[in-house]
């Protein structure tokens, strides 16, 4: 469904005017009418359309923890147009997972490491480059099937610790993992929870995450192309067995990677 606003030719491409927590919408506008964009009174970012000249797009990510509707406003030359996305709370499942006790309840001597790694990642995700680094559709990071969906509550050793911020691909140790699109490597290191990890910056505040690797084949600052091998799947970090965790962050908000790929790829 396409909703067009008469003022400033403000368009929303979606299947309706509702959105789920953990979801994403993409709005589009003719470049000449792209003004100050605000989402729930916070400044947001117009980007060049990856395929069409003379068109801007903006990504509207919604937090897993969101409780309120999303109000979007575009203002230019003392005129403004707005739209409202109605938030529908999605019901996510619970998953029980058995891991090493130290991974479910970390000892105090590793908490500084965990906090440092979290702060480092947050600082990266808060950095929005003004241009997309991609000009084609995203692909899956490996040829496998998904065993765990985004949003499921994670019950580690009997206690709810978090929600699942991505999807898990079934994988044995040592299978090739590829970049889902062009970008620049921002993280390539072993981390306490995520294990051997790679995070790739695709521009515009879009990042993909590849966790629990057995081996990392890229370095921070390295440019990668879609389909480049970045490492091998493994069982490092907080896991119950080998697999690939694949996540997507948009403007510092963790969203459902399958929804993101579907929405982004619809631009082409």
PDB file of C-alpha atoms in Angstrom:
ATOM      1  CA  UNK A   1       0.000   0.000   0.000  1.00  0.00           C
ATOM      2  CA  UNK A   2       1.253   3.491  -0.846  1.00  0.00           C
ATOM      3  CA  UNK A   3      -0.030   6.478   1.081  1.00  0.00           C
ATOM      4  CA  UNK A   4       0.637   9.876  -0.516  1.00  0.00           C
ATOM      5  CA  UNK A   5       0.259  13.154   1.362  1.00  0.00           C
ATOM      6  CA  UNK A   6      -0.727  16.102  -0.826  1.00  0.00           C
ATOM      7  CA  UNK A   7       1.514  18.526   1.060  1.00  0.00           C
ATOM      8  CA  UNK A   8       5.212  18.182   0.178  1.00  0.00           C
ATOM      9  CA  UNK A   9       4.510  14.906  -1.668  1.00  0.00           C
ATOM     10  CA  UNK A  10       5.315  12.847   1.394  1.00  0.00           C
ATOM     11  CA  UNK A  11       4.944   9.115   0.670  1.00  0.00           C
ATOM     12  CA  UNK A  12       5.023   6.006   2.796  1.00  0.00           C
ATOM     13  CA  UNK A  13       5.625   2.611   1.238  1.00  0.00           C
ATOM     14  CA  UNK A  14       4.104  -0.115   3.353  1.00  0.00           C
ATOM     15  CA  UNK A  15       1.310  -2.632   3.617  1.00  0.00           C
ATOM     16  CA  UNK A  16      -0.582  -0.357   5.982  1.00  0.00           C
ATOM     17  CA  UNK A  17      -0.256   2.415   8.515  1.00  0.00           C
ATOM     18  CA  UNK A  18       0.711   0.104  11.372  1.00  0.00           C
ATOM     19  CA  UNK A  19       4.073  -1.050  12.619  1.00  0.00           C
ATOM     20  CA  UNK A  20       5.279  -3.624  15.132  1.00  0.00           C
ATOM     21  CA  UNK A  21       7.841  -3.194  17.891  1.00  0.00           C
ATOM     22  CA  UNK A  22      11.152  -4.249  16.395  1.00  0.00           C
ATOM     23  CA  UNK A  23       9.937  -3.302  12.935  1.00  0.00           C
ATOM     24  CA  UNK A  24      10.959  -0.743  10.330  1.00  0.00           C
ATOM     25  CA  UNK A  25       9.337   1.514   7.770  1.00  0.00           C
ATOM     26  CA  UNK A  26      10.866   3.402   4.858  1.00  0.00           C
ATOM     27  CA  UNK A  27       9.442   6.744   3.786  1.00  0.00           C
ATOM     28  CA  UNK A  28      10.163   8.425   0.475  1.00  0.00           C
ATOM     29  CA  UNK A  29       9.949  11.980  -0.854  1.00  0.00           C
ATOM     30  CA  UNK A  30      11.017  13.968  -3.901  1.00  0.00           C
ATOM     31  CA  UNK A  31      14.383  15.536  -3.101  1.00  0.00           C
ATOM     32  CA  UNK A  32      13.120  19.099  -3.601  1.00  0.00           C
ATOM     33  CA  UNK A  33      10.613  18.599  -0.784  1.00  0.00           C
ATOM     34  CA  UNK A  34      12.924  16.946   1.754  1.00  0.00           C
ATOM     35  CA  UNK A  35      13.057  19.299   4.711  1.00  0.00           C
ATOM     36  CA  UNK A  36      13.552  18.913   8.431  1.00  0.00           C
ATOM     37  CA  UNK A  37      12.511  15.387   9.331  1.00  0.00           C
ATOM     38  CA  UNK A  38      11.439  14.571  12.878  1.00  0.00           C
ATOM     39  CA  UNK A  39      10.297  11.260  14.324  1.00  0.00           C
ATOM     40  CA  UNK A  40       8.496  11.608  17.661  1.00  0.00           C
ATOM     41  CA  UNK A  41      10.083  15.068  17.998  1.00  0.00           C
ATOM     42  CA  UNK A  42      13.604  13.743  17.426  1.00  0.00           C
ATOM     43  CA  UNK A  43      15.647  14.806  14.418  1.00  0.00           C
ATOM     44  CA  UNK A  44      16.046  12.140  11.737  1.00  0.00           C
ATOM     45  CA  UNK A  45      17.925  11.767   8.462  1.00  0.00           C
ATOM     46  CA  UNK A  46      16.987  11.929   4.768  1.00  0.00           C
ATOM     47  CA  UNK A  47      19.255   9.869   2.494  1.00  0.00           C
ATOM     48  CA  UNK A  48      19.612   9.644  -1.274  1.00  0.00           C
ATOM     49  CA  UNK A  49      17.492   6.826  -2.681  1.00  0.00           C
ATOM     50  CA  UNK A  50      19.859   3.928  -3.536  1.00  0.00           C
ATOM     51  CA  UNK A  51      18.245   3.445  -6.948  1.00  0.00           C
ATOM     52  CA  UNK A  52      16.227   6.508  -8.022  1.00  0.00           C
ATOM     53  CA  UNK A  53      17.632   9.944  -8.801  1.00  0.00           C
ATOM     54  CA  UNK A  54      15.782  12.915  -7.343  1.00  0.00           C
ATOM     55  CA  UNK A  55      14.308  10.926  -4.465  1.00  0.00           C
ATOM     56  CA  UNK A  56      15.164  10.840  -0.754  1.00  0.00           C
ATOM     57  CA  UNK A  57      14.389   8.061   1.701  1.00  0.00           C
ATOM     58  CA  UNK A  58      14.378   7.807   5.476  1.00  0.00           C
ATOM     59  CA  UNK A  59      14.458   4.719   7.653  1.00  0.00           C
ATOM     60  CA  UNK A  60      12.088   4.646  10.619  1.00  0.00           C
ATOM     61  CA  UNK A  61      13.215   1.921  13.040  1.00  0.00           C
ATOM     62  CA  UNK A  62      11.042   0.981  16.021  1.00  0.00           C
ATOM     63  CA  UNK A  63      12.522  -0.327  19.240  1.00  0.00           C
ATOM     64  CA  UNK A  64      11.576  -3.725  20.627  1.00  0.00           C
ATOM     65  CA  UNK A  65      10.591  -1.830  23.781  1.00  0.00           C
ATOM     66  CA  UNK A  66       8.452   0.805  21.998  1.00  0.00           C
ATOM     67  CA  UNK A  67       5.073   1.528  23.601  1.00  0.00           C
ATOM     68  CA  UNK A  68       3.722   4.525  21.656  1.00  0.00           C
ATOM     69  CA  UNK A  69       2.632   5.342  18.110  1.00  0.00           C
ATOM     70  CA  UNK A  70       5.199   6.865  15.749  1.00  0.00           C
ATOM     71  CA  UNK A  71       4.620  10.454  14.591  1.00  0.00           C
ATOM     72  CA  UNK A  72       6.633  11.569  11.545  1.00  0.00           C
ATOM     73  CA  UNK A  73       6.842  15.205  10.412  1.00  0.00           C
ATOM     74  CA  UNK A  74       8.564  16.817   7.422  1.00  0.00           C
ATOM     75  CA  UNK A  75       8.889  20.626   7.479  1.00  0.00           C
ATOM     76  CA  UNK A  76      10.027  22.938   4.686  1.00  0.00           C
ATOM     77  CA  UNK A  77       9.549  26.685   4.108  1.00  0.00           C
ATOM     78  CA  UNK A  78       7.108  27.093   6.994  1.00  0.00           C
ATOM     79  CA  UNK A  79       4.978  24.203   5.758  1.00  0.00           C
ATOM     80  CA  UNK A  80       4.790  20.726   7.195  1.00  0.00           C
ATOM     81  CA  UNK A  81       3.184  17.371   6.576  1.00  0.00           C
ATOM     82  CA  UNK A  82       2.893  14.494   8.980  1.00  0.00           C
ATOM     83  CA  UNK A  83       1.842  10.886   9.257  1.00  0.00           C
ATOM     84  CA  UNK A  84       1.106   8.569  12.127  1.00  0.00           C
ATOM     85  CA  UNK A  85       2.162   4.938  12.335  1.00  0.00           C
ATOM     86  CA  UNK A  86       0.001   3.000  14.763  1.00  0.00           C
ATOM     87  CA  UNK A  87       2.095   0.715  16.941  1.00  0.00           C
ATOM     88  CA  UNK A  88       0.859  -2.842  17.381  1.00  0.00           C
ATOM     89  CA  UNK A  89       2.569  -4.894  20.063  1.00  0.00           C
ATOM     90  CA  UNK A  90       3.819  -8.139  18.590  1.00  0.00           C
ATOM     91  CA  UNK A  91       3.746 -11.227  20.765  1.00  0.00           C
ATOM     92  CA  UNK A  92       7.129 -12.961  20.825  1.00  0.00           C
ATOM     93  CA  UNK A  93       7.893 -16.456  22.071  1.00  0.00           C
ATOM     94  CA  UNK A  94      10.179 -17.574  24.889  1.00  0.00           C
ATOM     95  CA  UNK A  95      13.221 -19.767  24.301  1.00  0.00           C
ATOM     96  CA  UNK A  96      14.995 -21.776  26.987  1.00  0.00           C
ATOM     97  CA  UNK A  97      18.735 -22.072  26.440  1.00  0.00           C
ATOM     98  CA  UNK A  98      21.402 -23.825  28.498  1.00  0.00           C
ATOM     99  CA  UNK A  99      24.816 -22.157  28.519  1.00  0.00           C
ATOM    100  CA  UNK A 100      27.919 -22.165  30.696  1.00  0.00           C
ATOM    101  CA  UNK A 101      27.022 -20.643  34.102  1.00  0.00           C
ATOM    102  CA  UNK A 102      29.576 -17.843  33.654  1.00  0.00           C
ATOM    103  CA  UNK A 103      27.806 -16.766  30.447  1.00  0.00           C
ATOM    104  CA  UNK A 104      24.374 -16.618  32.110  1.00  0.00           C
ATOM    105  CA  UNK A 105      25.598 -14.893  35.292  1.00  0.00           C
ATOM    106  CA  UNK A 106      29.006 -13.347  34.555  1.00  0.00           C
ATOM    107  CA  UNK A 107      31.473 -13.068  37.437  1.00  0.00           C
ATOM    108  CA  UNK A 108      32.204  -9.565  38.690  1.00  0.00           C
ATOM    109  CA  UNK A 109      35.722  -9.583  37.274  1.00  0.00           C
ATOM    110  CA  UNK A 110      34.391  -9.619  33.682  1.00  0.00           C
ATOM    111  CA  UNK A 111      31.643  -7.009  34.081  1.00  0.00           C
ATOM    112  CA  UNK A 112      34.000  -4.158  33.157  1.00  0.00           C
ATOM    113  CA  UNK A 113      34.850  -5.982  29.942  1.00  0.00           C
ATOM    114  CA  UNK A 114      31.159  -6.486  29.131  1.00  0.00           C
ATOM    115  CA  UNK A 115      30.362  -2.819  29.806  1.00  0.00           C
ATOM    116  CA  UNK A 116      33.325  -1.650  27.730  1.00  0.00           C
ATOM    117  CA  UNK A 117      32.281  -3.814  24.786  1.00  0.00           C
ATOM    118  CA  UNK A 118      28.683  -2.598  25.024  1.00  0.00           C
ATOM    119  CA  UNK A 119      29.751   1.059  25.200  1.00  0.00           C
ATOM    120  CA  UNK A 120      32.107   0.617  22.255  1.00  0.00           C
ATOM    121  CA  UNK A 121      29.328  -0.844  20.118  1.00  0.00           C
ATOM    122  CA  UNK A 122      26.807   1.804  21.171  1.00  0.00           C
ATOM    123  CA  UNK A 123      29.209   4.581  20.198  1.00  0.00           C
ATOM    124  CA  UNK A 124      29.558   3.026  16.746  1.00  0.00           C
ATOM    125  CA  UNK A 125      25.806   2.568  16.262  1.00  0.00           C
ATOM    126  CA  UNK A 126      25.187   6.196  17.206  1.00  0.00           C
ATOM    127  CA  UNK A 127      27.392   7.322  14.313  1.00  0.00           C
ATOM    128  CA  UNK A 128      25.300   7.972  11.208  1.00  0.00           C
ATOM    129  CA  UNK A 129      27.177   8.618   7.965  1.00  0.00           C
ATOM    130  CA  UNK A 130      25.099  10.859   5.654  1.00  0.00           C
ATOM    131  CA  UNK A 131      25.352   8.522   2.668  1.00  0.00           C
ATOM    132  CA  UNK A 132      24.437   4.915   1.992  1.00  0.00           C
ATOM    133  CA  UNK A 133      27.401   2.739   1.064  1.00  0.00           C
ATOM    134  CA  UNK A 134      25.201   0.247  -0.796  1.00  0.00           C
ATOM    135  CA  UNK A 135      23.466   0.368  -4.171  1.00  0.00           C
ATOM    136  CA  UNK A 136      21.904  -3.090  -4.353  1.00  0.00           C
ATOM    137  CA  UNK A 137      19.750  -5.483  -2.354  1.00  0.00           C
ATOM    138  CA  UNK A 138      20.893  -7.193   0.847  1.00  0.00           C
ATOM    139  CA  UNK A 139      21.496 -10.949   0.841  1.00  0.00           C
ATOM    140  CA  UNK A 140      21.591 -13.654   3.518  1.00  0.00           C
ATOM    141  CA  UNK A 141      24.955 -14.048   5.282  1.00  0.00           C
ATOM    142  CA  UNK A 142      25.011 -17.788   4.642  1.00  0.00           C
ATOM    143  CA  UNK A 143      23.128 -20.478   2.764  1.00  0.00           C
ATOM    144  CA  UNK A 144      21.188 -22.070   5.596  1.00  0.00           C
ATOM    145  CA  UNK A 145      17.827 -21.923   7.358  1.00  0.00           C
ATOM    146  CA  UNK A 146      16.789 -19.937  10.406  1.00  0.00           C
ATOM    147  CA  UNK A 147      16.417 -21.732  13.724  1.00  0.00           C
ATOM    148  CA  UNK A 148      15.546 -18.782  15.990  1.00  0.00           C
ATOM    149  CA  UNK A 149      13.626 -15.619  15.160  1.00  0.00           C
ATOM    150  CA  UNK A 150      14.058 -12.006  16.241  1.00  0.00           C
ATOM    151  CA  UNK A 151      12.308 -10.908  19.424  1.00  0.00           C
ATOM    152  CA  UNK A 152      12.099 -14.190  21.302  1.00  0.00           C
ATOM    153  CA  UNK A 153      12.646 -13.830  25.053  1.00  0.00           C
ATOM    154  CA  UNK A 154      15.891 -15.546  25.993  1.00  0.00           C
ATOM    155  CA  UNK A 155      15.713 -17.703  29.131  1.00  0.00           C
ATOM    156  CA  UNK A 156      19.310 -18.621  29.984  1.00  0.00           C
ATOM    157  CA  UNK A 157      19.611 -21.411  32.550  1.00  0.00           C
ATOM    158  CA  UNK A 158      16.099 -20.716  33.802  1.00  0.00           C
ATOM    159  CA  UNK A 159      16.259 -16.897  34.011  1.00  0.00           C
ATOM    160  CA  UNK A 160      15.004 -14.375  31.454  1.00  0.00           C
ATOM    161  CA  UNK A 161      18.059 -12.286  30.558  1.00  0.00           C
ATOM    162  CA  UNK A 162      17.244 -10.531  27.301  1.00  0.00           C
ATOM    163  CA  UNK A 163      15.380 -10.697  24.023  1.00  0.00           C
ATOM    164  CA  UNK A 164      16.855 -12.082  20.818  1.00  0.00           C
ATOM    165  CA  UNK A 165      18.093  -9.109  18.811  1.00  0.00           C
ATOM    166  CA  UNK A 166      18.580 -10.968  15.538  1.00  0.00           C
ATOM    167  CA  UNK A 167      18.043 -14.295  13.812  1.00  0.00           C
ATOM    168  CA  UNK A 168      20.081 -17.481  14.124  1.00  0.00           C
ATOM    169  CA  UNK A 169      21.175 -19.528  11.129  1.00  0.00           C
ATOM    170  CA  UNK A 170      21.869 -23.209  11.555  1.00  0.00           C
ATOM    171  CA  UNK A 171      25.578 -23.783  10.973  1.00  0.00           C
ATOM    172  CA  UNK A 172      28.325 -26.206  11.807  1.00  0.00           C
ATOM    173  CA  UNK A 173      31.707 -24.917  12.900  1.00  0.00           C
ATOM    174  CA  UNK A 174      33.745 -23.719   9.936  1.00  0.00           C
ATOM    175  CA  UNK A 175      31.101 -22.739   7.369  1.00  0.00           C
ATOM    176  CA  UNK A 176      31.663 -19.585   5.314  1.00  0.00           C
ATOM    177  CA  UNK A 177      29.934 -16.380   6.438  1.00  0.00           C
ATOM    178  CA  UNK A 178      29.595 -13.573   3.890  1.00  0.00           C
ATOM    179  CA  UNK A 179      28.868  -9.862   4.018  1.00  0.00           C
ATOM    180  CA  UNK A 180      25.187  -9.109   3.409  1.00  0.00           C
ATOM    181  CA  UNK A 181      26.122  -6.001   1.393  1.00  0.00           C
ATOM    182  CA  UNK A 182      28.905  -3.503   0.686  1.00  0.00           C
ATOM    183  CA  UNK A 183      30.315  -1.658   3.664  1.00  0.00           C
ATOM    184  CA  UNK A 184      33.175  -0.953   6.050  1.00  0.00           C
ATOM    185  CA  UNK A 185      34.140  -3.190   8.974  1.00  0.00           C
ATOM    186  CA  UNK A 186      33.724  -1.362  12.304  1.00  0.00           C
ATOM    187  CA  UNK A 187      34.130  -4.255  14.767  1.00  0.00           C
ATOM    188  CA  UNK A 188      36.246  -7.380  14.321  1.00  0.00           C
ATOM    189  CA  UNK A 189      37.142  -8.897  17.689  1.00  0.00           C
ATOM    190  CA  UNK A 190      36.335 -11.515  20.313  1.00  0.00           C
ATOM    191  CA  UNK A 191      33.651 -10.294  22.749  1.00  0.00           C
ATOM    192  CA  UNK A 192      32.306 -11.874  25.925  1.00  0.00           C
ATOM    193  CA  UNK A 193      28.698 -12.495  24.920  1.00  0.00           C
ATOM    194  CA  UNK A 194      28.882 -12.299  21.122  1.00  0.00           C
ATOM    195  CA  UNK A 195      32.118 -14.262  20.805  1.00  0.00           C
ATOM    196  CA  UNK A 196      34.182 -13.590  17.711  1.00  0.00           C
ATOM    197  CA  UNK A 197      32.209 -10.801  16.066  1.00  0.00           C
ATOM    198  CA  UNK A 198      32.116  -8.704  12.913  1.00  0.00           C
ATOM    199  CA  UNK A 199      30.022  -5.543  12.527  1.00  0.00           C
ATOM    200  CA  UNK A 200      29.762  -3.871   9.114  1.00  0.00           C
ATOM    201  CA  UNK A 201      28.721  -0.252   8.487  1.00  0.00           C
ATOM    202  CA  UNK A 202      26.535   0.172   5.378  1.00  0.00           C
ATOM    203  CA  UNK A 203      26.055   3.928   5.738  1.00  0.00           C
ATOM    204  CA  UNK A 204      23.051   5.925   6.852  1.00  0.00           C
ATOM    205  CA  UNK A 205      23.119   4.395  10.320  1.00  0.00           C
ATOM    206  CA  UNK A 206      22.669   0.826   9.010  1.00  0.00           C
ATOM    207  CA  UNK A 207      24.872  -1.908  10.494  1.00  0.00           C
ATOM    208  CA  UNK A 208      24.889  -5.693  10.172  1.00  0.00           C
ATOM    209  CA  UNK A 209      26.176  -8.001  12.917  1.00  0.00           C
ATOM    210  CA  UNK A 210      27.748 -11.459  12.596  1.00  0.00           C
ATOM    211  CA  UNK A 211      28.298 -13.199  15.950  1.00  0.00           C
ATOM    212  CA  UNK A 212      29.744 -16.400  17.457  1.00  0.00           C
ATOM    213  CA  UNK A 213      32.268 -16.880  14.642  1.00  0.00           C
ATOM    214  CA  UNK A 214      35.018 -19.462  14.824  1.00  0.00           C
ATOM    215  CA  UNK A 215      37.350 -17.294  12.749  1.00  0.00           C
ATOM    216  CA  UNK A 216      37.428 -13.644  11.652  1.00  0.00           C
ATOM    217  CA  UNK A 217      38.861 -12.919   8.198  1.00  0.00           C
ATOM    218  CA  UNK A 218      38.533  -9.111   8.093  1.00  0.00           C
ATOM    219  CA  UNK A 219      39.977  -6.125   9.951  1.00  0.00           C
ATOM    220  CA  UNK A 220      38.511  -2.889  11.316  1.00  0.00           C
ATOM    221  CA  UNK A 221      38.431  -0.241   8.590  1.00  0.00           C
ATOM    222  CA  UNK A 222      38.474  -2.786   5.778  1.00  0.00           C
ATOM    223  CA  UNK A 223      36.067  -2.226   2.879  1.00  0.00           C
ATOM    224  CA  UNK A 224      34.038  -5.285   1.944  1.00  0.00           C
ATOM    225  CA  UNK A 225      31.749  -6.042  -0.953  1.00  0.00           C
ATOM    226  CA  UNK A 226      28.490  -7.927  -0.886  1.00  0.00           C
ATOM    227  CA  UNK A 227      29.260 -11.642  -0.813  1.00  0.00           C
ATOM    228  CA  UNK A 228      32.832 -11.294   0.481  1.00  0.00           C
ATOM    229  CA  UNK A 229      33.774 -13.947   3.029  1.00  0.00           C
ATOM    230  CA  UNK A 230      34.239 -12.300   6.427  1.00  0.00           C
ATOM    231  CA  UNK A 231      34.786 -15.383   8.577  1.00  0.00           C
ATOM    232  CA  UNK A 232      33.692 -18.874   9.555  1.00  0.00           C
ATOM    233  CA  UNK A 233      30.704 -19.857  11.692  1.00  0.00           C
ATOM    234  CA  UNK A 234      31.419 -21.134  15.170  1.00  0.00           C
ATOM    235  CA  UNK A 235      30.332 -21.506  18.785  1.00  0.00           C
ATOM    236  CA  UNK A 236      32.128 -18.689  20.604  1.00  0.00           C
ATOM    237  CA  UNK A 237      30.573 -16.451  23.259  1.00  0.00           C
ATOM    238  CA  UNK A 238      27.239 -17.165  24.944  1.00  0.00           C
ATOM    239  CA  UNK A 239      25.919 -20.117  22.942  1.00  0.00           C
ATOM    240  CA  UNK A 240      24.458 -23.566  23.440  1.00  0.00           C
ATOM    241  CA  UNK A 241      25.975 -24.822  20.186  1.00  0.00           C
ATOM    242  CA  UNK A 242      27.395 -23.683  16.831  1.00  0.00           C
ATOM    243  CA  UNK A 243      25.328 -21.258  14.752  1.00  0.00           C
ATOM    244  CA  UNK A 244      25.487 -17.799  13.169  1.00  0.00           C
ATOM    245  CA  UNK A 245      23.690 -14.915  14.848  1.00  0.00           C
ATOM    246  CA  UNK A 246      22.822 -12.234  12.275  1.00  0.00           C
ATOM    247  CA  UNK A 247      21.530  -8.847  13.397  1.00  0.00           C
ATOM    248  CA  UNK A 248      20.676  -5.446  11.940  1.00  0.00           C
ATOM    249  CA  UNK A 249      20.935  -2.089  13.707  1.00  0.00           C
ATOM    250  CA  UNK A 250      19.342   0.998  12.168  1.00  0.00           C
ATOM    251  CA  UNK A 251      20.206   4.334  13.788  1.00  0.00           C
ATOM    252  CA  UNK A 252      21.129   2.680  17.078  1.00  0.00           C
ATOM    253  CA  UNK A 253      17.945   0.568  17.188  1.00  0.00           C
ATOM    254  CA  UNK A 254      18.076  -3.211  16.885  1.00  0.00           C
ATOM    255  CA  UNK A 255      15.403  -4.283  14.375  1.00  0.00           C
ATOM    256  CA  UNK A 256      14.187  -7.546  12.915  1.00  0.00           C
ATOM    257  CA  UNK A 257      16.751  -8.310  10.178  1.00  0.00           C
ATOM    258  CA  UNK A 258      14.225 -10.151   8.011  1.00  0.00           C
ATOM    259  CA  UNK A 259      11.850  -7.178   8.081  1.00  0.00           C
ATOM    260  CA  UNK A 260      14.737  -4.827   7.312  1.00  0.00           C
ATOM    261  CA  UNK A 261      15.905  -6.868   4.310  1.00  0.00           C
ATOM    262  CA  UNK A 262      12.370  -7.165   2.935  1.00  0.00           C
ATOM    263  CA  UNK A 263      11.737  -3.431   3.270  1.00  0.00           C
ATOM    264  CA  UNK A 264      15.135  -2.317   1.979  1.00  0.00           C
ATOM    265  CA  UNK A 265      15.092  -4.686  -0.991  1.00  0.00           C
ATOM    266  CA  UNK A 266      11.668  -3.360  -2.016  1.00  0.00           C
ATOM    267  CA  UNK A 267      13.432  -0.114  -2.999  1.00  0.00           C
ATOM    268  CA  UNK A 268      14.889  -1.876  -6.048  1.00  0.00           C
TER     269      UNK A 268
END
